[in-house]
Amino acid sequence: MKSLSALSIRVQLTLLAAIFVLPAAGIIVWSGLRSREEKIQEARVETQKLAAAIAAAYESRLAAAQQLMTALANLPAVKARDPAVQHLLRDMVALNPDYANISIADAAGDVWASANPGRFNIADRRHFQGALATGRLASGESVTGRVTSRPTFFFGYPFRDARGEIAGVISVGFDLRFVRLLESSRLPPRSSFSLTDRNGIVVARAIDAEPYVGRPISPALLAAMVDGPDEATNIGPSLTGEYRVQTYRKLRLAGEQTPFLYVRAGIPYAGVIAGANRALARNVALLLSFFLAALAFASVVGKRTIVDRIARLESASHRLAGGDLGVRVGELVRGGELGRLGRSFDRMAEQLARREKALQESERNLLQAQKMETVGRLAGGIAHDFNNQLTAILSNSEHLARALPGDEGAIAGDIRDAALRSARLVNQLLAFARKGPSRVVAVDLHRTVDEVVGLLSRSIDKRIQLRTRLEAAPALVRGDPDRLHTALVNLALNARDAMPDGGTITFETRRVELDAAACAAVPFDVSPGPYLEVRVVDTGIGLSEEVRAHLFEPFFTTKGVGMGSVLGLAEVYGTVKTHQGAITVESAADRGTSFALLLPAVDGVSPEPRSERTQGRPTPTYPLRVLIADDEQNVRISLGLLLRTGGHEVIECANGAQAVRTHKADARRIDVVILDMMMPDMSGREVLAKIREVTPDVPVIVSSGFSKGPDVEALRGESAVFYLAKPYTTEQLERALAKACNET
Ligand code: ADP
C-alpha cells in the first residue's frame, strides 16, 4: 500500500481501472474456456452418437442380411443346388442396393449361384473359411468386388444338406457405398466418419473418400483402437492428420473375438472450438476496448478532476512557500474533497497573511516602542540634570530679584521668568519620559472633558464646533488629573490646528474591553481588561504616512517655529504610558484624525475633589531649622539661600551619610528635612529610614526631578513624607514647608 501511494495519481488511476477490469477479464476468459469445453463435450457426444448411428445402421443391415442368409440356407432349392436359385439371388440384389452381391458356394469354395454373373472360387476368403470353420455367420474383409469392382464387405453363412452336413457357404457382399447416404442427409454439420477393417484398411469414408479408401491408417491409430476398449472418444490426429474430436467403435459378430470393422466418427477440433474462440475473442476485444475507454476516461477525467486541480494546489503551495501570501485557489479548485482542500488552503493562506501582517505590525510596534523608549531615556536624563541646574538658577534669580534694586533686580526677574519657562519645558520632557511629577487619584474623565471643552469654548475659533458624546458609565480612571487634562488639551489644540477653516472637534468616551489580541496590537505595555476610551475626533487635514511615523517624537512638528506646543503629543504619549494606558490614532488624508486614549477603567471609587488648585497659600511657620541633603552643590547653595532669605536656619549636607550623622547628632532641633532622592552614596529612602529610627515623626520633604522612580513610589504612602518637584519656586518651597509643618 505504501509503494502504491508513492505512485503518481495517474498511474494509480490506471491501476484502479486495471483492477476493475481484471475480474471481468477473468470471467470472460473463464466462461470462454468453459464454453469451449462445452463445445468439445458436445462434439464428443456428437461423434459418439454418430459412431453409434453408423454401427446401428450396420448392425441392422447385418441382421437383415443374416435373416436373408438363414432363409436362403433353409431353402430346399439351395440345399438341392438348384440353378434356378440364381434368379432369386439376382432379384434380391436388384431390390436391395446395399447388397453388392449374393452368392452361394459349395464346400470347396466354388460358387454355383451368384446374383452377379461369373463363376469363381472363394475358398481363400476369410468369411468363407470362417463360416465353414465355425458353422455360424462369419465376417470377411473388404475387397473390391471381383464382379462389381465396388468396395464390398462380405459375410458368410453356412448351409447344410439334407444330412445336416455343411454343404457350402452363402456370401452376402455389402456395398460399402451405402454409407454415403449418411453423408448428405444424416451427418451432423462438419462431422464425418470412416470405416476401417481389422487390418487397418480404410474401407469407406463419408467425405472425400477417394484418396483414403483402400489405404491403411497409421499403425499407431490402429494399435490404439485394437488395444483400446470397444468404444472410446479422444482428441487427436485423424487419418488425414487433422486434429479431431473423434470416437471409434468396434463392430464384431457374436462369437468372434476380432472386430470385423472399426467405425470412426469425428469432427475437426478447430471447427469445434472456432465458435467458442470467436466468442472469446469478441468478448476479449470488447473488454479491451472497455478497458482502453476506462483508461482514457481515467486519464482525461482524472487529469481534469484530480491531476490538474492538484497541480493548481501544488503550484499555489509553492507560491505560498515562496512568500506570495495573496495566492488563493478556492475559485480554481471547486467542489469535492479537493474543493474543500482548496478552501482550507485559502483559509490557511488568509491566516498566514493575517499573521504576517500582525507580525509586521508588532515588529513595527516594537521598533516604535524601542525608539520611544530610547528617546524617552535620553530626554528624561537630560531633563533631570537640567532640572537641578534650573532649581539653582530659579532660586538664585529669585533671591537676586528680591535683593537687587532697579534694573539689576528686573534683569534677575527676567532670568527667573526664563528659568520658569525652561522649567515648564523640562516638565513636559519629563512627562514624556514618564518621569515628571505625578499624582495618582481617582479621576472622572467626564469632568476633565467638560473642563477642557469649557476652556476651549472660550478661546477657540468660532468656526470650530465642539461636541461631546460621553457614553462611558462610570468614566473613572486612576491617575493624575492635571496630566490627563493637559493631554486632552494638547489633542484638542492639535485638532484645532488641523482645521484652519473650521470644523468639528468631538470628544467621545466609552468603556471597552481589551482582549489579549487587542493588547498585542498596540505598541504599549497594556494588559487585558476594562478600559476607558477617550476619543478626540476632528474633521481636519488628517495625517500623512510621514507625519504618522514621527507623531509622538519629542520636538517633531509640522508647524512653524513657535507655533505648536512642540512636545504636545510626546507629552500625551508619556501620560498614557504613566497611566498604563495606550494611545491609538486613525486618520485618512483630508478626512480628519481620531486619537483614542485607552486608560484602565476603575469602578466604585469617588473622584478626588480638585481642591488643590483653589487651596489658599498655607501659613508658613517661622523660623524653621531645615536640614538639606543634596549632592548637587548648586541646589544646596540656592536652596539654602532661599530658606535663609525666608528666615529659616539651614544645615547643608552633601551626601546621605552626612545627613544621617548630622540629623542624629542634632535630631531634637531639626524641624524639617529636605531630602534629594538620588545621592551617590545612599538613596533618599535609606537616609529616610535612618532618620526615622531617630525621630519617627520629623517631616521630610522629598525633592526630586522624577515623580515615578520606585523610591518615590515606595515613599508615597508613608506618613510625614511630602513631595516637592524640582525645579521649584520660592512660593512652592514655602507651601511645601508649610504643608509639612502643618500636617505633622
Ligand atoms: P506640535 O503641535 O508642536 O506640532 P505635537 O507633538 O502636538 O507638536 O504634534 C506633532 C505633529 O503631529 C503636528 O505638527 C502635526 O503635524 C501632527 N498632528 C498632531 N495632531 C494632529 C491632528 N489632529 N491633525 C493633523 N495633524 C496632527
PDB file of C-alpha atoms in Angstrom, residues 498-644:
ATOM      1  CA  ALA A 498      -5.625  70.800  11.731  1.00  0.00           C
ATOM      2  CA  MET A 499      -8.797  72.752  10.883  1.00  0.00           C
ATOM      3  CA  PRO A 500      -7.694  76.265   9.904  1.00  0.00           C
ATOM      4  CA  ASP A 501     -11.026  76.834   8.130  1.00  0.00           C
ATOM      5  CA  GLY A 502     -13.154  75.412  10.889  1.00  0.00           C
ATOM      6  CA  GLY A 503     -14.723  72.041  11.502  1.00  0.00           C
ATOM      7  CA  THR A 504     -15.801  69.910  14.388  1.00  0.00           C
ATOM      8  CA  ILE A 505     -13.964  68.513  17.384  1.00  0.00           C
ATOM      9  CA  THR A 506     -15.816  65.689  19.067  1.00  0.00           C
ATOM     10  CA  PHE A 507     -14.940  64.270  22.456  1.00  0.00           C
ATOM     11  CA  GLU A 508     -16.206  60.742  22.880  1.00  0.00           C
ATOM     12  CA  THR A 509     -15.958  58.368  25.793  1.00  0.00           C
ATOM     13  CA  ARG A 510     -16.956  54.747  26.122  1.00  0.00           C
ATOM     14  CA  ARG A 511     -15.896  51.706  28.027  1.00  0.00           C
ATOM     15  CA  VAL A 512     -14.191  48.956  26.074  1.00  0.00           C
ATOM     16  CA  GLU A 513     -12.863  45.537  26.938  1.00  0.00           C
ATOM     17  CA  LEU A 514      -9.379  44.850  25.587  1.00  0.00           C
ATOM     18  CA  ASP A 515      -8.529  41.208  24.992  1.00  0.00           C
ATOM     19  CA  ALA A 516      -5.045  39.767  24.599  1.00  0.00           C
ATOM     20  CA  ALA A 517      -5.102  40.257  20.819  1.00  0.00           C
ATOM     21  CA  ALA A 518      -6.143  43.896  21.140  1.00  0.00           C
ATOM     22  CA  CYS A 519      -3.411  44.474  23.715  1.00  0.00           C
ATOM     23  CA  ALA A 520      -0.808  42.874  21.443  1.00  0.00           C
ATOM     24  CA  ALA A 521      -1.920  45.120  18.592  1.00  0.00           C
ATOM     25  CA  VAL A 522      -0.832  48.343  20.281  1.00  0.00           C
ATOM     26  CA  PRO A 523       2.769  49.361  20.959  1.00  0.00           C
ATOM     27  CA  PHE A 524       2.088  49.798  24.651  1.00  0.00           C
ATOM     28  CA  ASP A 525       2.541  47.600  27.638  1.00  0.00           C
ATOM     29  CA  VAL A 526      -1.150  47.078  28.397  1.00  0.00           C
ATOM     30  CA  SER A 527      -2.891  44.109  29.937  1.00  0.00           C
ATOM     31  CA  PRO A 528      -6.322  42.754  29.039  1.00  0.00           C
ATOM     32  CA  GLY A 529      -9.275  44.191  30.939  1.00  0.00           C
ATOM     33  CA  PRO A 530     -11.805  47.040  31.013  1.00  0.00           C
ATOM     34  CA  TYR A 531     -10.615  50.337  29.607  1.00  0.00           C
ATOM     35  CA  LEU A 532     -11.966  53.780  29.248  1.00  0.00           C
ATOM     36  CA  GLU A 533     -11.614  55.097  25.752  1.00  0.00           C
ATOM     37  CA  VAL A 534     -11.484  58.856  25.295  1.00  0.00           C
ATOM     38  CA  ARG A 535     -11.527  59.919  21.680  1.00  0.00           C
ATOM     39  CA  VAL A 536     -10.727  63.310  20.282  1.00  0.00           C
ATOM     40  CA  VAL A 537     -12.020  63.362  16.725  1.00  0.00           C
ATOM     41  CA  ASP A 538     -11.533  66.175  14.259  1.00  0.00           C
ATOM     42  CA  THR A 539     -12.544  66.836  10.693  1.00  0.00           C
ATOM     43  CA  GLY A 540      -9.209  68.333   9.731  1.00  0.00           C
ATOM     44  CA  ILE A 541      -6.452  67.678   7.249  1.00  0.00           C
ATOM     45  CA  GLY A 542      -5.577  64.200   8.503  1.00  0.00           C
ATOM     46  CA  LEU A 543      -2.142  62.632   8.825  1.00  0.00           C
ATOM     47  CA  SER A 544       0.288  61.709   6.110  1.00  0.00           C
ATOM     48  CA  GLU A 545       2.293  58.489   6.460  1.00  0.00           C
ATOM     49  CA  GLU A 546       5.414  60.557   7.128  1.00  0.00           C
ATOM     50  CA  VAL A 547       3.768  62.521   9.948  1.00  0.00           C
ATOM     51  CA  ARG A 548       2.311  59.335  11.378  1.00  0.00           C
ATOM     52  CA  ALA A 549       5.745  57.721  11.591  1.00  0.00           C
ATOM     53  CA  HIS A 550       7.093  60.518  13.821  1.00  0.00           C
ATOM     54  CA  LEU A 551       3.922  61.641  15.526  1.00  0.00           C
ATOM     55  CA  PHE A 552       4.902  61.037  19.150  1.00  0.00           C
ATOM     56  CA  GLU A 553       8.551  62.009  18.925  1.00  0.00           C
ATOM     57  CA  PRO A 554       9.518  64.983  21.044  1.00  0.00           C
ATOM     58  CA  PHE A 555      10.153  68.152  19.049  1.00  0.00           C
ATOM     59  CA  PHE A 556       8.546  66.706  15.939  1.00  0.00           C
ATOM     60  CA  THR A 557       6.302  69.331  14.408  1.00  0.00           C
ATOM     61  CA  THR A 558       4.986  70.351  11.046  1.00  0.00           C
ATOM     62  CA  LYS A 559       4.035  73.731  12.368  1.00  0.00           C
ATOM     63  CA  GLY A 560       6.134  76.849  12.031  1.00  0.00           C
ATOM     64  CA  VAL A 561       8.727  77.822  14.645  1.00  0.00           C
ATOM     65  CA  GLY A 562       6.967  78.859  17.841  1.00  0.00           C
ATOM     66  CA  MET A 563       3.575  77.829  16.502  1.00  0.00           C
ATOM     67  CA  GLY A 564       2.996  74.448  18.084  1.00  0.00           C
ATOM     68  CA  SER A 565       3.420  73.075  21.541  1.00  0.00           C
ATOM     69  CA  VAL A 566       6.497  71.109  20.304  1.00  0.00           C
ATOM     70  CA  LEU A 567       6.159  68.452  22.939  1.00  0.00           C
ATOM     71  CA  GLY A 568       2.385  68.134  22.706  1.00  0.00           C
ATOM     72  CA  LEU A 569       1.913  64.575  21.541  1.00  0.00           C
ATOM     73  CA  ALA A 570       5.150  63.402  23.138  1.00  0.00           C
ATOM     74  CA  GLU A 571       3.740  64.556  26.455  1.00  0.00           C
ATOM     75  CA  VAL A 572       0.420  62.826  25.752  1.00  0.00           C
ATOM     76  CA  TYR A 573       2.378  59.699  24.929  1.00  0.00           C
ATOM     77  CA  GLY A 574       4.247  59.901  28.239  1.00  0.00           C
ATOM     78  CA  THR A 575       0.981  60.499  30.091  1.00  0.00           C
ATOM     79  CA  VAL A 576      -0.743  57.404  28.736  1.00  0.00           C
ATOM     80  CA  LYS A 577       2.350  55.322  29.458  1.00  0.00           C
ATOM     81  CA  THR A 578       2.397  56.627  33.013  1.00  0.00           C
ATOM     82  CA  HIS A 579      -1.220  55.598  33.339  1.00  0.00           C
ATOM     83  CA  GLN A 580      -0.560  52.075  31.998  1.00  0.00           C
ATOM     84  CA  GLY A 581      -2.652  53.028  29.010  1.00  0.00           C
ATOM     85  CA  ALA A 582      -2.236  53.412  25.274  1.00  0.00           C
ATOM     86  CA  ILE A 583      -2.941  55.874  22.530  1.00  0.00           C
ATOM     87  CA  THR A 584      -4.045  54.934  19.055  1.00  0.00           C
ATOM     88  CA  VAL A 585      -4.641  57.035  16.012  1.00  0.00           C
ATOM     89  CA  GLU A 586      -6.819  56.626  12.949  1.00  0.00           C
ATOM     90  CA  SER A 587      -6.624  59.021  10.112  1.00  0.00           C
ATOM     91  CA  ALA A 588      -7.148  59.500   6.439  1.00  0.00           C
ATOM     92  CA  ALA A 589      -5.817  62.454   4.473  1.00  0.00           C
ATOM     93  CA  ASP A 590      -8.463  65.217   4.328  1.00  0.00           C
ATOM     94  CA  ARG A 591     -10.891  63.153   6.320  1.00  0.00           C
ATOM     95  CA  GLY A 592      -9.773  64.064   9.763  1.00  0.00           C
ATOM     96  CA  THR A 593      -7.997  62.344  12.598  1.00  0.00           C
ATOM     97  CA  SER A 594      -9.184  60.443  15.619  1.00  0.00           C
ATOM     98  CA  PHE A 595      -6.916  59.989  18.637  1.00  0.00           C
ATOM     99  CA  ALA A 596      -8.069  57.485  21.243  1.00  0.00           C
ATOM    100  CA  LEU A 597      -6.683  57.382  24.759  1.00  0.00           C
ATOM    101  CA  LEU A 598      -7.135  53.999  26.377  1.00  0.00           C
ATOM    102  CA  LEU A 599      -6.872  54.132  30.161  1.00  0.00           C
ATOM    103  CA  PRO A 600      -7.525  51.270  32.606  1.00  0.00           C
ATOM    104  CA  ALA A 601     -11.047  51.794  33.937  1.00  0.00           C
ATOM    105  CA  VAL A 602     -11.833  51.626  37.634  1.00  0.00           C
ATOM    106  CA  ASP A 603     -15.163  51.189  39.355  1.00  0.00           C
ATOM    107  CA  GLY A 604     -16.601  52.189  42.652  1.00  0.00           C
ATOM    108  CA  VAL A 605     -14.218  54.939  43.811  1.00  0.00           C
ATOM    109  CA  SER A 606     -15.281  58.520  44.117  1.00  0.00           C
ATOM    110  CA  PRO A 607     -13.084  61.006  42.363  1.00  0.00           C
ATOM    111  CA  GLU A 608     -10.954  63.237  44.477  1.00  0.00           C
ATOM    112  CA  PRO A 609     -12.228  66.814  44.585  1.00  0.00           C
ATOM    113  CA  ARG A 610      -9.919  69.082  42.666  1.00  0.00           C
ATOM    114  CA  SER A 611      -9.422  71.235  45.650  1.00  0.00           C
ATOM    115  CA  GLU A 612      -5.714  71.746  45.362  1.00  0.00           C
ATOM    116  CA  ARG A 613      -5.952  74.426  42.730  1.00  0.00           C
ATOM    117  CA  THR A 614      -8.234  76.528  44.813  1.00  0.00           C
ATOM    118  CA  GLN A 615      -6.364  75.978  48.038  1.00  0.00           C
ATOM    119  CA  GLY A 616      -5.101  79.191  49.620  1.00  0.00           C
ATOM    120  CA  ARG A 617      -1.481  79.792  50.437  1.00  0.00           C
ATOM    121  CA  PRO A 618      -0.610  77.896  53.658  1.00  0.00           C
ATOM    122  CA  THR A 619       0.684  79.862  56.570  1.00  0.00           C
ATOM    123  CA  PRO A 620       4.414  79.378  56.908  1.00  0.00           C
ATOM    124  CA  THR A 621       5.844  78.577  60.330  1.00  0.00           C
ATOM    125  CA  TYR A 622       8.805  80.667  61.206  1.00  0.00           C
ATOM    126  CA  PRO A 623      11.628  80.143  61.887  1.00  0.00           C
ATOM    127  CA  LEU A 624      12.361  76.570  60.983  1.00  0.00           C
ATOM    128  CA  ARG A 625      15.518  74.624  61.345  1.00  0.00           C
ATOM    129  CA  VAL A 626      15.893  72.817  57.991  1.00  0.00           C
ATOM    130  CA  LEU A 627      18.308  70.042  57.115  1.00  0.00           C
ATOM    131  CA  ILE A 628      19.102  69.891  53.387  1.00  0.00           C
ATOM    132  CA  ALA A 629      20.575  66.687  51.977  1.00  0.00           C
ATOM    133  CA  ASP A 630      21.528  67.057  48.276  1.00  0.00           C
ATOM    134  CA  ASP A 631      24.706  66.027  46.495  1.00  0.00           C
ATOM    135  CA  GLU A 632      24.270  68.810  43.958  1.00  0.00           C
ATOM    136  CA  GLN A 633      26.157  71.831  45.264  1.00  0.00           C
ATOM    137  CA  ASN A 634      24.191  74.317  43.146  1.00  0.00           C
ATOM    138  CA  VAL A 635      20.951  73.052  44.584  1.00  0.00           C
ATOM    139  CA  ARG A 636      22.285  73.168  48.144  1.00  0.00           C
ATOM    140  CA  ILE A 637      23.506  76.714  47.740  1.00  0.00           C
ATOM    141  CA  SER A 638      20.379  78.046  46.044  1.00  0.00           C
ATOM    142  CA  LEU A 639      18.012  76.215  48.345  1.00  0.00           C
ATOM    143  CA  GLY A 640      19.972  77.381  51.357  1.00  0.00           C
ATOM    144  CA  LEU A 641      19.814  80.936  50.098  1.00  0.00           C
ATOM    145  CA  LEU A 642      16.045  80.743  49.577  1.00  0.00           C
ATOM    146  CA  LEU A 643      15.464  79.274  53.029  1.00  0.00           C
ATOM    147  CA  ARG A 644      17.734  81.707  54.781  1.00  0.00           C
TER     148      ARG A 644
END
